[in-house]
Coordinates of C-alpha atoms in Angstrom, one line a residue:
M1 CA 0.0 0.0 0.0
S2 CA 1.8 3.1 -1.2
L3 CA 1.7 6.4 -2.9
P4 CA 4.2 7.3 -5.7
A5 CA 7.6 8.9 -4.8
D6 CA 6.6 12.2 -6.4
F7 CA 3.4 12.5 -4.4
L8 CA 2.9 16.0 -3.0
W9 CA 1.5 16.7 0.4
G10 CA 0.9 19.8 2.5
F11 CA -1.8 22.1 3.8
A12 CA -4.4 24.5 2.6
T13 CA -5.8 27.8 3.6
A14 CA -7.9 30.6 2.0
A15 CA -7.3 34.4 1.8
Y16 CA -10.3 35.7 3.8
Q17 CA -9.9 33.0 6.5
V18 CA -6.2 33.7 7.3
E19 CA -4.9 36.9 5.9
G20 CA -6.5 39.7 7.9
A21 CA -5.2 43.1 6.9
T22 CA -8.5 43.9 5.2
E23 CA -7.8 47.7 5.1
Q24 CA -4.1 47.4 4.2
D25 CA -2.2 48.2 1.0
G26 CA -5.2 49.2 -1.0
R27 CA -7.4 46.1 -0.7
G28 CA -11.0 46.6 -1.7
K29 CA -14.0 45.2 0.1
T30 CA -15.4 41.7 -0.6
I31 CA -18.9 40.3 -0.2
W32 CA -17.6 38.6 3.1
D33 CA -16.5 42.0 4.6
T34 CA -20.0 43.2 4.0
F35 CA -21.8 40.0 5.1
C36 CA -19.9 40.0 8.4
T37 CA -21.3 43.4 9.3
V38 CA -24.9 42.0 9.3
P39 CA -25.9 41.2 12.8
G40 CA -26.6 37.4 13.4
K41 CA -24.8 36.2 10.2
I42 CA -21.6 35.1 12.0
A43 CA -21.9 32.8 15.1
D44 CA -19.7 34.8 17.4
G45 CA -20.2 38.2 15.7
T46 CA -16.6 38.3 14.4
D47 CA -15.1 38.8 10.9
G48 CA -11.9 38.3 9.0
S49 CA -10.4 41.7 9.6
V50 CA -7.4 40.3 11.6
A51 CA -7.9 36.5 11.4
C52 CA -4.5 34.9 11.6
D53 CA -2.7 38.0 10.3
S54 CA -1.1 35.9 7.6
Y55 CA -0.8 38.8 5.2
N56 CA 1.9 40.2 7.6
R57 CA 3.4 36.9 8.6
T58 CA 4.2 35.1 5.3
A59 CA 7.8 34.3 6.5
E60 CA 6.4 32.8 9.7
D61 CA 3.9 30.7 7.8
I62 CA 6.5 29.4 5.4
A63 CA 8.8 28.5 8.2
L64 CA 5.9 26.6 9.8
L65 CA 5.2 24.7 6.5
K66 CA 8.9 23.9 6.2
R67 CA 9.1 22.7 9.8
L68 CA 6.2 20.3 9.3
G69 CA 7.7 18.8 6.1
S70 CA 5.2 20.1 3.6
T71 CA 6.1 19.7 -0.1
C72 CA 3.2 21.8 -1.3
Y73 CA 0.9 24.6 0.0
R74 CA -2.5 25.6 -1.4
F75 CA -3.7 29.2 -0.7
S76 CA -6.0 31.6 -2.4
L77 CA -5.5 35.1 -3.7
S78 CA -7.7 38.0 -2.7
W79 CA -9.1 39.3 -6.0
S80 CA -9.9 42.6 -4.2
R81 CA -6.2 43.1 -3.2
I82 CA -5.3 42.8 -6.9
I83 CA -8.2 44.7 -8.5
P84 CA -9.9 46.4 -5.5
L85 CA -13.2 47.1 -7.4
G86 CA -12.9 43.8 -9.3
G87 CA -13.8 44.8 -12.9
R88 CA -11.9 44.5 -16.1
N89 CA -11.8 48.3 -16.6
D90 CA -11.0 49.0 -12.9
P91 CA -7.5 50.0 -11.6
I92 CA -5.0 47.3 -10.8
N93 CA -3.3 47.5 -7.3
Q94 CA 0.4 46.8 -7.8
K95 CA 0.9 46.3 -4.0
G96 CA -1.5 43.4 -4.0
I97 CA 0.3 41.8 -6.9
D98 CA 3.7 42.3 -5.4
H99 CA 2.7 40.7 -2.2
Y100 CA 1.7 37.4 -3.9
V101 CA 4.6 37.5 -6.3
K102 CA 7.0 37.6 -3.3
F103 CA 5.0 35.0 -1.4
V104 CA 5.3 32.5 -4.3
D105 CA 9.1 33.3 -4.7
D106 CA 9.6 32.6 -1.0
L107 CA 7.6 29.4 -1.1
L108 CA 9.6 28.1 -4.0
E109 CA 12.9 29.1 -2.3
A110 CA 11.8 27.0 0.7
G111 CA 11.2 24.0 -1.6
I112 CA 7.4 24.2 -1.3
V113 CA 5.2 23.9 -4.5
P114 CA 2.4 26.5 -4.6
F115 CA -1.1 25.7 -5.6
I116 CA -3.1 28.9 -6.1
T117 CA -6.9 29.2 -5.9
L118 CA -8.0 32.3 -7.8
L119 CA -11.3 32.7 -5.9
H120 CA -12.2 31.1 -2.6
W121 CA -15.7 32.7 -2.1
D122 CA -14.5 36.3 -1.5
V123 CA -16.0 38.0 -4.6
P124 CA -15.2 41.8 -4.8
D125 CA -18.1 43.6 -3.2
E126 CA -18.3 46.2 -5.9
L127 CA -19.1 43.5 -8.5
D128 CA -22.0 42.4 -6.4
K129 CA -23.3 45.9 -6.1
R130 CA -22.6 46.8 -9.8
Y131 CA -24.3 44.0 -11.6
G132 CA -25.4 41.3 -9.1
G133 CA -22.0 39.6 -9.0
L134 CA -22.3 35.8 -9.6
L135 CA -25.8 36.2 -10.9
N136 CA -24.6 38.0 -14.0
R137 CA -24.1 35.5 -16.9
T138 CA -22.2 38.0 -19.1
E139 CA -20.3 40.4 -16.9
F140 CA -19.0 38.1 -14.2
P141 CA -17.2 35.6 -16.4
L142 CA -15.6 38.4 -18.4
D143 CA -14.3 40.1 -15.2
F144 CA -13.1 36.8 -13.8
E145 CA -11.3 36.1 -17.1
H146 CA -9.5 39.5 -16.9
Y147 CA -8.5 39.0 -13.2
A148 CA -7.2 35.5 -14.1
R149 CA -5.1 36.9 -16.9
V150 CA -3.6 39.6 -14.7
V151 CA -2.6 37.0 -12.2
Y152 CA -1.2 34.4 -14.6
K153 CA 1.0 37.2 -16.2
A154 CA 2.3 38.3 -12.8
I155 CA 3.1 34.8 -11.4
P156 CA 4.5 32.6 -14.2
K157 CA 6.4 30.6 -11.5
C158 CA 3.2 29.0 -10.2
K159 CA 2.4 25.8 -12.2
N160 CA -0.7 24.7 -10.4
W161 CA -3.9 26.8 -10.7
I162 CA -7.4 26.3 -9.3
T163 CA -10.1 28.5 -10.7
F164 CA -12.8 28.2 -8.0
N165 CA -13.1 26.6 -4.6
E166 CA -16.3 24.7 -4.1
P167 CA -18.8 26.4 -6.4
W168 CA -21.5 24.3 -4.7
C169 CA -21.0 26.4 -1.6
S170 CA -21.0 29.7 -3.4
S171 CA -24.3 28.7 -5.2
I172 CA -26.2 26.8 -2.4
L173 CA -25.0 28.5 0.8
G174 CA -24.8 31.9 -0.9
Y175 CA -28.0 31.9 -2.9
S176 CA -30.3 29.2 -1.5
T177 CA -29.9 28.8 2.3
G178 CA -28.4 32.3 2.7
F179 CA -25.9 31.0 5.3
F180 CA -22.9 32.4 3.3
A181 CA -22.3 35.7 1.6
P182 CA -24.1 37.4 0.0
G183 CA -26.9 35.7 1.9
H184 CA -29.7 35.4 -0.7
T185 CA -32.5 33.1 0.2
S186 CA -36.3 32.8 -0.3
N187 CA -36.6 32.8 3.5
R188 CA -37.8 36.4 4.0
A189 CA -37.1 36.1 7.8
K190 CA -33.4 35.9 6.8
S191 CA -33.2 38.1 3.7
Q192 CA -35.2 40.6 1.7
I193 CA -33.7 39.3 -1.6
G194 CA -33.3 35.9 -3.2
D195 CA -35.1 33.0 -4.9
S196 CA -33.8 29.7 -3.6
S197 CA -35.6 27.8 -6.4
R198 CA -33.7 29.6 -9.2
E199 CA -30.7 31.7 -8.2
P200 CA -28.4 28.9 -7.1
W201 CA -28.7 27.1 -10.5
I202 CA -28.0 30.4 -12.3
V203 CA -24.9 31.0 -10.1
G204 CA -23.6 27.5 -10.6
H205 CA -23.9 28.0 -14.4
N206 CA -22.1 31.3 -14.3
L207 CA -19.3 29.9 -12.2
L208 CA -18.8 27.2 -14.8
L209 CA -18.6 29.8 -17.6
A210 CA -16.1 31.9 -15.6
H211 CA -14.1 28.8 -15.0
G212 CA -14.1 27.9 -18.7
R213 CA -13.0 31.4 -19.6
A214 CA -10.1 31.4 -17.2
V215 CA -9.0 28.0 -18.3
K216 CA -9.1 29.0 -22.0
V217 CA -6.9 32.0 -21.3
Y218 CA -4.4 30.0 -19.4
R219 CA -4.2 27.2 -22.0
E220 CA -3.9 29.6 -25.0
E221 CA -1.8 32.4 -23.6
F222 CA 0.3 31.0 -20.7
K223 CA 0.5 27.2 -20.6
P224 CA 2.7 26.9 -23.8
T225 CA 5.5 28.9 -22.0
D226 CA 4.7 28.3 -18.3
K227 CA 4.0 24.6 -18.6
G228 CA 1.5 24.6 -15.7
Q229 CA -1.9 22.9 -15.2
I230 CA -5.3 24.2 -14.2
G231 CA -8.5 22.7 -12.8
I232 CA -11.4 23.4 -10.4
T233 CA -12.0 22.2 -6.8
L234 CA -15.3 20.5 -6.1
N235 CA -16.7 19.4 -2.8
G236 CA -18.8 16.4 -1.9
D237 CA -19.5 13.7 0.6
Y238 CA -19.6 10.0 0.0
T239 CA -23.0 8.3 0.4
Y240 CA -24.4 5.0 1.5
P241 CA -28.1 4.0 1.1
W242 CA -30.0 4.2 4.4
D243 CA -31.5 0.9 3.5
P244 CA -29.3 -1.0 1.0
E245 CA -32.2 -3.4 0.3
D246 CA -34.3 -0.5 -1.0
P247 CA -33.4 0.3 -4.7
R248 CA -34.9 3.8 -4.1
D249 CA -32.3 4.5 -1.4
V250 CA -29.5 3.1 -3.6
E251 CA -30.6 5.4 -6.4
A252 CA -30.9 8.4 -4.0
A253 CA -27.4 7.8 -2.6
N254 CA -26.0 8.1 -6.1
R255 CA -28.2 11.1 -6.9
K256 CA -26.9 13.0 -3.9
I257 CA -23.4 12.9 -5.3
E258 CA -24.7 13.9 -8.7
F259 CA -26.4 17.0 -7.2
A260 CA -23.3 17.9 -5.2
I261 CA -20.4 17.1 -7.6
S262 CA -21.7 16.1 -11.0
W263 CA -23.6 19.3 -11.2
F264 CA -20.2 20.9 -12.0
A265 CA -18.1 17.9 -13.1
D266 CA -20.5 16.4 -15.7
P267 CA -20.5 19.6 -17.8
I268 CA -16.7 19.7 -17.5
Y269 CA -16.1 16.1 -18.5
F270 CA -19.2 15.3 -20.5
G271 CA -20.6 18.6 -21.7
K272 CA -24.0 18.3 -20.0
Y273 CA -25.8 18.5 -16.6
P274 CA -26.7 15.2 -15.0
D275 CA -30.1 13.7 -16.2
S276 CA -31.2 13.5 -12.5
M277 CA -30.9 17.2 -12.1
R278 CA -32.5 18.1 -15.4
K279 CA -35.4 15.8 -14.5
Q280 CA -36.0 17.5 -11.1
L281 CA -35.2 21.1 -12.0
G282 CA -36.4 21.4 -15.5
D283 CA -35.9 24.8 -17.0
R284 CA -34.6 26.2 -13.7
L285 CA -31.3 24.6 -14.6
P286 CA -29.9 26.8 -17.4
E287 CA -29.1 25.3 -20.9
F288 CA -25.6 25.7 -22.3
T289 CA -25.3 27.6 -25.6
P290 CA -22.9 26.1 -28.1
E291 CA -20.4 28.8 -27.3
E292 CA -20.7 28.2 -23.5
L293 CA -20.3 24.5 -24.0
A294 CA -17.1 25.0 -26.0
L295 CA -15.7 26.8 -23.0
V296 CA -16.7 24.4 -20.3
K297 CA -16.4 20.9 -21.8
G298 CA -12.9 19.5 -21.3
S299 CA -11.8 22.4 -19.1
N300 CA -10.0 20.4 -16.4
D301 CA -6.3 19.4 -16.5
F302 CA -6.9 17.8 -13.1
Y303 CA -9.7 17.3 -10.6
G304 CA -9.5 19.2 -7.3
M305 CA -11.2 17.2 -4.6
N306 CA -12.4 18.6 -1.3
H307 CA -13.8 15.9 1.0
Y308 CA -14.6 15.5 4.7
T309 CA -17.4 13.1 5.5
A310 CA -20.1 10.7 4.4
D311 CA -23.9 10.3 4.9
Y312 CA -26.6 7.7 4.9
V313 CA -29.2 8.7 2.3
K314 CA -32.9 8.0 2.3
H315 CA -35.1 8.7 -0.8
G316 CA -37.7 11.4 -0.7
D317 CA -41.4 11.2 -1.6
G318 CA -41.1 12.3 -5.2
N319 CA -42.4 15.8 -4.5
P320 CA -39.4 17.9 -3.7
A321 CA -39.9 21.5 -2.6
P322 CA -39.0 24.1 -5.2
E323 CA -36.0 25.1 -3.0
D324 CA -34.7 21.5 -2.7
F325 CA -31.1 21.2 -3.7
L326 CA -30.2 17.7 -2.4
G327 CA -32.1 15.8 -5.0
D328 CA -35.4 14.7 -3.3
L329 CA -33.7 12.9 -0.4
S330 CA -32.6 13.2 3.2
T331 CA -29.2 12.6 4.9
H332 CA -28.7 10.7 8.1
A333 CA -25.9 9.8 10.6
Y334 CA -27.4 6.4 11.2
S335 CA -28.5 3.7 8.8
K336 CA -31.7 1.7 9.0
N337 CA -30.0 -1.0 11.0
G338 CA -28.4 1.4 13.4
D339 CA -24.8 1.7 11.9
C340 CA -23.3 5.1 12.5
I341 CA -21.2 7.1 9.9
G342 CA -18.7 8.1 12.6
A343 CA -18.1 10.1 15.7
E344 CA -19.5 13.6 16.2
T345 CA -17.3 16.6 15.7
Q346 CA -17.7 20.3 16.3
S347 CA -19.2 20.6 12.8
F348 CA -22.8 19.3 12.6
W349 CA -22.2 18.2 9.0
L350 CA -18.9 16.3 9.6
R351 CA -18.4 12.7 11.0
P352 CA -15.2 10.8 10.1
N353 CA -15.6 8.0 7.7
P354 CA -12.4 7.1 6.0
E355 CA -13.9 4.2 4.0
G356 CA -16.1 6.9 2.3
F357 CA -13.0 8.7 1.2
R358 CA -11.8 5.6 -0.7
G359 CA -15.3 5.1 -1.9
L360 CA -15.6 8.6 -3.4
L361 CA -12.1 8.5 -5.0
N362 CA -13.3 5.3 -6.8
W363 CA -16.7 6.8 -7.7
L364 CA -15.1 9.9 -9.3
S365 CA -12.4 7.9 -11.0
K366 CA -14.8 5.5 -12.6
R367 CA -17.2 8.2 -13.7
Y368 CA -14.7 10.6 -15.1
G369 CA -12.1 8.2 -16.6
Y370 CA -9.5 8.1 -13.9
P371 CA -8.4 11.8 -14.0
A372 CA -5.4 13.1 -12.1
I373 CA -6.8 14.0 -8.7
Y374 CA -5.4 16.5 -6.2
V375 CA -7.1 16.3 -2.8
T376 CA -7.2 20.0 -2.1
E377 CA -8.9 19.8 1.3
N378 CA -9.5 17.1 3.9
G379 CA -9.6 17.5 7.7
T380 CA -11.8 17.7 10.8
S381 CA -12.9 19.8 13.6
I382 CA -13.1 18.3 17.2
K383 CA -16.1 18.6 19.4
G384 CA -15.5 21.1 22.1
E385 CA -11.9 21.9 21.0
N386 CA -12.5 25.7 21.3
D387 CA -13.4 25.3 25.0
L388 CA -10.0 23.8 25.8
Q389 CA -7.0 25.8 27.1
E390 CA -3.3 25.2 26.5
P391 CA -1.8 22.7 26.7
E392 CA -4.9 20.4 26.3
I393 CA -5.9 22.1 23.1
L394 CA -2.6 21.1 21.5
N395 CA -3.2 17.4 22.1
D396 CA -5.5 16.8 19.1
E397 CA -5.3 13.0 18.9
F398 CA -8.7 12.8 17.3
R399 CA -7.5 14.9 14.4
Y400 CA -4.3 12.9 14.1
K401 CA -6.3 9.7 13.9
Y402 CA -8.6 11.3 11.2
F403 CA -5.6 12.1 9.1
Y404 CA -3.9 8.7 9.7
D405 CA -7.1 6.9 8.6
Y406 CA -7.9 9.1 5.7
V407 CA -4.4 9.1 4.2
N408 CA -4.2 5.3 4.5
A409 CA -7.6 5.0 2.8
M410 CA -6.3 7.2 0.0
A411 CA -3.1 5.1 -0.3
K412 CA -5.3 2.0 -0.8
A413 CA -7.4 3.8 -3.4
V414 CA -4.2 4.5 -5.3
S415 CA -2.2 1.3 -4.8
E416 CA -5.1 -1.3 -4.8
D417 CA -7.8 0.4 -6.8
G418 CA -5.8 2.3 -9.4
C419 CA -7.0 5.9 -8.6
N420 CA -4.6 8.5 -9.9
V421 CA -4.1 10.8 -6.9
K422 CA -1.1 13.1 -7.2
G423 CA -1.3 15.2 -4.1
Y424 CA -3.0 15.9 -0.8
M425 CA -3.5 19.2 1.1
A426 CA -4.9 19.0 4.6
W427 CA -7.4 21.5 5.9
S428 CA -6.0 23.4 7.5
L429 CA -2.5 24.7 8.2
M430 CA -3.8 26.7 11.2
D431 CA -7.0 27.5 13.0
N432 CA -8.8 30.3 11.1
F433 CA -12.0 32.2 10.5
E434 CA -14.5 29.5 9.8
W435 CA -16.9 31.6 7.8
A436 CA -20.4 31.6 9.4
E437 CA -19.1 29.7 12.4
G438 CA -16.6 32.5 13.2
Y439 CA -13.7 31.5 15.3
E440 CA -15.7 28.9 17.4
T441 CA -14.8 26.0 15.1
R442 CA -11.1 25.1 14.7
F443 CA -9.7 23.0 11.8
G444 CA -6.0 23.7 12.2
V445 CA -3.1 21.4 12.8
T446 CA -1.6 24.6 14.4
Y447 CA -3.3 26.3 17.3
V448 CA -3.8 30.1 16.8
N449 CA -4.2 32.1 20.0
Y450 CA -6.5 34.9 18.8
A451 CA -6.4 36.6 22.3
D452 CA -2.7 36.8 22.4
G453 CA -1.4 38.3 19.2
Q454 CA -2.3 35.4 16.8
Q455 CA 0.7 33.4 18.0
R456 CA 0.9 29.9 16.4
K457 CA 1.7 26.6 18.3
E458 CA 1.8 23.3 16.5
K459 CA -0.7 20.7 17.8
Y460 CA 0.1 17.0 18.0
S461 CA -1.4 16.3 14.5
A462 CA 1.0 18.9 12.9
K463 CA 4.0 17.1 14.3
K464 CA 2.8 13.7 13.0
M465 CA 1.8 14.5 9.4
K466 CA 5.3 13.9 8.0
E467 CA 5.4 10.5 9.8
I468 CA 2.0 9.6 8.3
F469 CA 3.1 10.4 4.7
D470 CA 6.6 9.0 5.1
A471 CA 5.0 5.6 5.9
V472 CA 3.0 5.5 2.7
I473 CA 5.1 7.4 0.0
E474 CA 7.5 5.2 -1.9
K475 CA 11.2 6.2 -1.4
A476 CA 12.6 7.7 -4.6

């Protein structure tokens, strides 16, 4: 059971979750800066204005990565640092570009391979106000294409690009449930604007178009000289039928993955939305024009996989509500015969299930022709971790066991099942701003003391990661 000698492993973060410095060096506002000011949207009433202060601590973060043995690091750029207003005719902020150019140089000097995400949910606020942001089928893809071109030109040394992080979250949590910025939902108790039955499907479509445009630019204008690769990162859980004897549950378990992942992956690999989605959503799911299809189909050099957990799935009654986004089904922690997915964590949606990781790697590989896969996020929170003090909070054996089990499940998927996994980035390098959950939920292998100058201290899991990978990566 082993991973190839050139397998990359490391950690992942995202700009708004770790950088802080939101008013520094000409950065513009993002939809998350605005969303965080709305009372009740963030669990502890906080925001990302300071976070881990990583914008001012790049040397410290790189030293940490090096100490832990990482061979790669995934981070995202703040679009609004580079083009503060976001648009293709708006001024470019050289200070923002310079920051990331130096960061990439410093990572490479430390022997760490950078993976850059162009957009990890923090859309420039001005674009949302100007034309509806992600809801605009024409303007948003053009502005994203322009931003991508500016960045590719500035950072030719980066060879691994990710267009979007988890478009499912931007679409569903941002435009259906309203839990994430910009907070649109049909629930008028939560928002004055939004249509949960239509907007998420429009947003998903527009993100695919913007992805396709950014990939076309890279392939035509930069890839011939820079020799890099580009893809998108999609999130999804593995599923098991609640009652494996009931064909309707078996079908629903498969359908849930289609609604979460194939929504984006099928157009990229096959040039069409899944039949199960078209059947349920009808004309609420946009149709690709021939021009759009030419942009989207075949637009992945690799598959970026974010994965955390699994669910038992029970079929619905055949009459899903207009705002249903799961696929006429319900998810459960226990199966019909009482089997449990895994232990509780601090995150209501996450229970460890390493077999599900191997299962989903196989599901994706079989459906999409065994593409190169980079696991761009995988990790866990721990129930009650934020209530602990030092030194107890540093002893995260639960997280260590999660990583050990998941990495070994991945190694089996590669060596025994033939999945083509090329790299793995754990979420996350450090505790950070966990979006709507604020700072109450921690995912880091490194403890961040927000009350005492954002100082970092490695937890047990951080110190064990190299050992976990050394045991499964073939010696060169």
